[in-house]
Amino acid sequence: MKCNSGMIDRAIRVIAGLVLIALAAAGTIGLWGWIGVVPLLTGVVGFCPAYTMLGINTCSAKAKQ
């Protein structure tokens, strides 16, 4: 698994994931908020399977090595 998510992309994923999980835990948005685990994990790992299928890569040239 090579990095295919850049730093800004990863930061947005982690923040969005944490917000969704927090809202789900608070009962604000219901069980659907637990889907925030997916962007959280892909942001932490730096690899997005959907990006691979779509041929997208937001990772910088230095991080691809």
mmCIF file of N, CA and C in Angstrom:
data_model
loop_
_atom_site.group_PDB
_atom_site.id
_atom_site.type_symbol
_atom_site.label_atom_id
_atom_site.label_comp_id
_atom_site.label_asym_id
_atom_site.label_seq_id
_atom_site.Cartn_x
_atom_site.Cartn_y
_atom_site.Cartn_z
ATOM 1 N N MET A 1 0.840 -1.178 0.000
ATOM 2 C CA MET A 1 0.000 0.000 0.000
ATOM 3 C C MET A 1 0.885 1.241 0.000
ATOM 4 N N LYS A 2 0.896 1.926 -1.110
ATOM 5 C CA LYS A 2 1.650 3.165 -1.208
ATOM 6 C C LYS A 2 0.754 4.322 -0.792
ATOM 7 N N CYS A 3 1.389 5.364 -0.325
ATOM 8 C CA CYS A 3 0.662 6.577 0.066
ATOM 9 C C CYS A 3 -0.024 7.165 -1.163
ATOM 10 N N ASN A 4 -1.319 7.448 -1.043
ATOM 11 C CA ASN A 4 -2.015 8.125 -2.139
ATOM 12 C C ASN A 4 -2.869 9.286 -1.627
ATOM 13 N N SER A 5 -2.636 9.676 -0.372
ATOM 14 C CA SER A 5 -3.340 10.819 0.218
ATOM 15 C C SER A 5 -2.319 11.822 0.733
ATOM 16 N N GLY A 6 -2.439 13.069 0.306
ATOM 17 C CA GLY A 6 -1.534 14.119 0.748
ATOM 18 C C GLY A 6 -1.850 14.585 2.159
ATOM 19 N N MET A 7 -1.004 15.440 2.695
ATOM 20 C CA MET A 7 -1.142 15.887 4.080
ATOM 21 C C MET A 7 -2.442 16.660 4.329
ATOM 22 N N ILE A 8 -2.810 17.543 3.424
ATOM 23 C CA ILE A 8 -4.045 18.308 3.612
ATOM 24 C C ILE A 8 -5.249 17.372 3.528
ATOM 25 N N ASP A 9 -5.225 16.477 2.568
ATOM 26 C CA ASP A 9 -6.285 15.481 2.397
ATOM 27 C C ASP A 9 -6.417 14.633 3.660
ATOM 28 N N ARG A 10 -5.298 14.186 4.185
ATOM 29 C CA ARG A 10 -5.307 13.351 5.387
ATOM 30 C C ARG A 10 -5.849 14.114 6.592
ATOM 31 N N ALA A 11 -5.437 15.382 6.739
ATOM 32 C CA ALA A 11 -5.904 16.191 7.864
ATOM 33 C C ALA A 11 -7.421 16.396 7.803
ATOM 34 N N ILE A 12 -7.931 16.675 6.609
ATOM 35 C CA ILE A 12 -9.375 16.865 6.446
ATOM 36 C C ILE A 12 -10.121 15.579 6.784
ATOM 37 N N ARG A 13 -9.581 14.434 6.347
ATOM 38 C CA ARG A 13 -10.216 13.145 6.639
ATOM 39 C C ARG A 13 -10.251 12.864 8.139
ATOM 40 N N VAL A 14 -9.138 13.122 8.826
ATOM 41 C CA VAL A 14 -9.079 12.862 10.268
ATOM 42 C C VAL A 14 -10.060 13.764 11.009
ATOM 43 N N ILE A 15 -10.079 15.033 10.671
ATOM 44 C CA ILE A 15 -10.991 15.976 11.341
ATOM 45 C C ILE A 15 -12.443 15.600 11.071
ATOM 46 N N ALA A 16 -12.778 15.310 9.817
ATOM 47 C CA ALA A 16 -14.152 14.934 9.473
ATOM 48 C C ALA A 16 -14.558 13.645 10.186
ATOM 49 N N GLY A 17 -13.657 12.681 10.221
ATOM 50 C CA GLY A 17 -13.944 11.423 10.907
ATOM 51 C C GLY A 17 -14.196 11.625 12.388
ATOM 52 N N LEU A 18 -13.351 12.424 13.030
ATOM 53 C CA LEU A 18 -13.527 12.680 14.465
ATOM 54 C C LEU A 18 -14.825 13.422 14.759
ATOM 55 N N VAL A 19 -15.169 14.373 13.899
ATOM 56 C CA VAL A 19 -16.425 15.119 14.084
ATOM 57 C C VAL A 19 -17.621 14.182 13.951
ATOM 58 N N LEU A 20 -17.618 13.355 12.932
ATOM 59 C CA LEU A 20 -18.736 12.418 12.746
ATOM 60 C C LEU A 20 -18.857 11.442 13.916
ATOM 61 N N ILE A 21 -17.743 10.922 14.378
ATOM 62 C CA ILE A 21 -17.767 9.989 15.503
ATOM 63 C C ILE A 21 -18.252 10.679 16.767
ATOM 64 N N ALA A 22 -17.791 11.908 16.996
ATOM 65 C CA ALA A 22 -18.228 12.655 18.179
ATOM 66 C C ALA A 22 -19.728 12.942 18.136
ATOM 67 N N LEU A 23 -20.238 13.323 16.960
ATOM 68 C CA LEU A 23 -21.672 13.584 16.831
ATOM 69 C C LEU A 23 -22.489 12.312 17.026
ATOM 70 N N ALA A 24 -21.968 11.191 16.542
ATOM 71 C CA ALA A 24 -22.670 9.912 16.724
ATOM 72 C C ALA A 24 -22.655 9.507 18.191
ATOM 73 N N ALA A 25 -21.529 9.702 18.858
ATOM 74 C CA ALA A 25 -21.423 9.343 20.273
ATOM 75 C C ALA A 25 -22.339 10.212 21.135
ATOM 76 N N ALA A 26 -22.525 11.464 20.715
ATOM 77 C CA ALA A 26 -23.399 12.372 21.451
ATOM 78 C C ALA A 26 -24.874 12.125 21.135
ATOM 79 N N GLY A 27 -25.141 11.325 20.121
ATOM 80 C CA GLY A 27 -26.519 11.031 19.748
ATOM 81 C C GLY A 27 -27.156 12.077 18.873
ATOM 82 N N THR A 28 -26.349 12.972 18.339
ATOM 83 C CA THR A 28 -26.876 14.062 17.518
ATOM 84 C C THR A 28 -27.310 13.586 16.131
ATOM 85 N N ILE A 29 -26.515 12.731 15.496
ATOM 86 C CA ILE A 29 -26.828 12.320 14.131
ATOM 87 C C ILE A 29 -27.138 10.836 13.998
ATOM 88 N N GLY A 30 -27.189 10.140 15.072
ATOM 89 C CA GLY A 30 -27.564 8.733 15.020
ATOM 90 C C GLY A 30 -26.411 7.815 14.658
ATOM 91 N N LEU A 31 -26.761 6.587 14.305
ATOM 92 C CA LEU A 31 -25.759 5.565 14.027
ATOM 93 C C LEU A 31 -24.956 5.828 12.758
ATOM 94 N N TRP A 32 -25.521 6.575 11.812
ATOM 95 C CA TRP A 32 -24.796 6.852 10.571
ATOM 96 C C TRP A 32 -23.496 7.598 10.824
ATOM 97 N N GLY A 33 -23.383 8.277 11.917
ATOM 98 C CA GLY A 33 -22.165 9.017 12.230
ATOM 99 C C GLY A 33 -20.955 8.133 12.434
ATOM 100 N N TRP A 34 -21.189 6.879 12.749
ATOM 101 C CA TRP A 34 -20.067 5.947 12.957
ATOM 102 C C TRP A 34 -19.348 5.630 11.659
ATOM 103 N N ILE A 35 -19.913 6.046 10.531
ATOM 104 C CA ILE A 35 -19.217 5.899 9.254
ATOM 105 C C ILE A 35 -17.956 6.770 9.257
ATOM 106 N N GLY A 36 -17.845 7.662 10.214
ATOM 107 C CA GLY A 36 -16.655 8.497 10.375
ATOM 108 C C GLY A 36 -15.396 7.701 10.659
ATOM 109 N N VAL A 37 -15.547 6.438 11.020
ATOM 110 C CA VAL A 37 -14.387 5.581 11.246
ATOM 111 C C VAL A 37 -13.611 5.402 9.937
ATOM 112 N N VAL A 38 -14.300 5.359 8.821
ATOM 113 C CA VAL A 38 -13.651 5.140 7.522
ATOM 114 C C VAL A 38 -12.719 6.299 7.167
ATOM 115 N N PRO A 39 -13.189 7.552 7.139
ATOM 116 C CA PRO A 39 -12.249 8.624 6.816
ATOM 117 C C PRO A 39 -11.152 8.778 7.877
ATOM 118 N N LEU A 40 -11.473 8.479 9.126
ATOM 119 C CA LEU A 40 -10.458 8.558 10.167
ATOM 120 C C LEU A 40 -9.323 7.572 9.895
ATOM 121 N N LEU A 41 -9.662 6.331 9.599
ATOM 122 C CA LEU A 41 -8.636 5.322 9.326
ATOM 123 C C LEU A 41 -7.855 5.610 8.049
ATOM 124 N N THR A 42 -8.543 6.017 6.983
ATOM 125 C CA THR A 42 -7.831 6.311 5.745
ATOM 126 C C THR A 42 -6.934 7.538 5.904
ATOM 127 N N GLY A 43 -7.335 8.473 6.743
ATOM 128 C CA GLY A 43 -6.494 9.639 7.004
ATOM 129 C C GLY A 43 -5.275 9.292 7.825
ATOM 130 N N VAL A 44 -5.433 8.425 8.801
ATOM 131 C CA VAL A 44 -4.306 8.025 9.650
ATOM 132 C C VAL A 44 -3.306 7.176 8.858
ATOM 133 N N VAL A 45 -3.809 6.257 8.060
ATOM 134 C CA VAL A 45 -2.952 5.344 7.305
ATOM 135 C C VAL A 45 -2.335 6.034 6.087
ATOM 136 N N GLY A 46 -3.055 6.956 5.460
ATOM 137 C CA GLY A 46 -2.556 7.646 4.273
ATOM 138 C C GLY A 46 -2.844 6.914 2.979
ATOM 139 N N PHE A 47 -3.716 5.936 3.032
ATOM 140 C CA PHE A 47 -4.068 5.155 1.851
ATOM 141 C C PHE A 47 -5.578 5.083 1.734
ATOM 142 N N CYS A 48 -6.093 5.385 0.543
ATOM 143 C CA CYS A 48 -7.527 5.325 0.296
ATOM 144 C C CYS A 48 -7.784 4.357 -0.850
ATOM 145 N N PRO A 49 -8.463 3.234 -0.594
ATOM 146 C CA PRO A 49 -8.747 2.280 -1.662
ATOM 147 C C PRO A 49 -9.562 2.884 -2.811
ATOM 148 N N ALA A 50 -10.463 3.796 -2.512
ATOM 149 C CA ALA A 50 -11.266 4.429 -3.568
ATOM 150 C C ALA A 50 -10.378 5.256 -4.493
ATOM 151 N N TYR A 51 -9.358 5.924 -3.941
ATOM 152 C CA TYR A 51 -8.433 6.689 -4.773
ATOM 153 C C TYR A 51 -7.694 5.766 -5.733
ATOM 154 N N THR A 52 -7.333 4.576 -5.282
ATOM 155 C CA THR A 52 -6.638 3.622 -6.141
ATOM 156 C C THR A 52 -7.529 3.216 -7.310
ATOM 157 N N MET A 53 -8.784 2.915 -7.039
ATOM 158 C CA MET A 53 -9.700 2.505 -8.099
ATOM 159 C C MET A 53 -9.971 3.629 -9.097
ATOM 160 N N LEU A 54 -9.976 4.870 -8.604
ATOM 161 C CA LEU A 54 -10.264 6.015 -9.468
ATOM 162 C C LEU A 54 -9.009 6.622 -10.094
ATOM 163 N N GLY A 55 -7.842 6.144 -9.695
ATOM 164 C CA GLY A 55 -6.593 6.663 -10.243
ATOM 165 C C GLY A 55 -6.216 8.031 -9.708
ATOM 166 N N ILE A 56 -6.659 8.366 -8.509
ATOM 167 C CA ILE A 56 -6.371 9.661 -7.902
ATOM 168 C C ILE A 56 -5.199 9.512 -6.946
ATOM 169 N N ASN A 57 -4.326 10.516 -6.919
ATOM 170 C CA ASN A 57 -3.204 10.518 -5.998
ATOM 171 C C ASN A 57 -2.934 11.955 -5.569
ATOM 172 N N THR A 58 -3.137 12.274 -4.300
ATOM 173 C CA THR A 58 -2.893 13.616 -3.793
ATOM 174 C C THR A 58 -1.609 13.693 -2.981
ATOM 175 N N CYS A 59 -0.862 12.610 -2.968
ATOM 176 C CA CYS A 59 0.378 12.534 -2.213
ATOM 177 C C CYS A 59 1.476 13.317 -2.949
ATOM 178 N N SER A 60 2.348 13.972 -2.199
ATOM 179 C CA SER A 60 3.424 14.733 -2.827
ATOM 180 C C SER A 60 4.464 13.792 -3.430
ATOM 181 N N ALA A 61 5.299 14.307 -4.296
ATOM 182 C CA ALA A 61 6.316 13.498 -4.982
ATOM 183 C C ALA A 61 7.329 12.925 -3.990
ATOM 184 N N LYS A 62 7.658 13.661 -2.923
ATOM 185 C CA LYS A 62 8.630 13.185 -1.927
ATOM 186 C C LYS A 62 8.101 12.000 -1.154
ATOM 187 N N ALA A 63 6.830 12.007 -0.838
ATOM 188 C CA ALA A 63 6.240 10.950 -0.024
ATOM 189 C C ALA A 63 5.993 9.678 -0.829
ATOM 190 N N LYS A 64 6.002 9.746 -2.143
ATOM 191 C CA LYS A 64 5.747 8.570 -2.994
ATOM 192 C C LYS A 64 6.922 7.606 -3.014
ATOM 193 N N GLN A 65 8.098 8.045 -2.623
ATOM 194 C CA GLN A 65 9.300 7.221 -2.715
ATOM 195 C C GLN A 65 9.278 6.062 -1.782
#
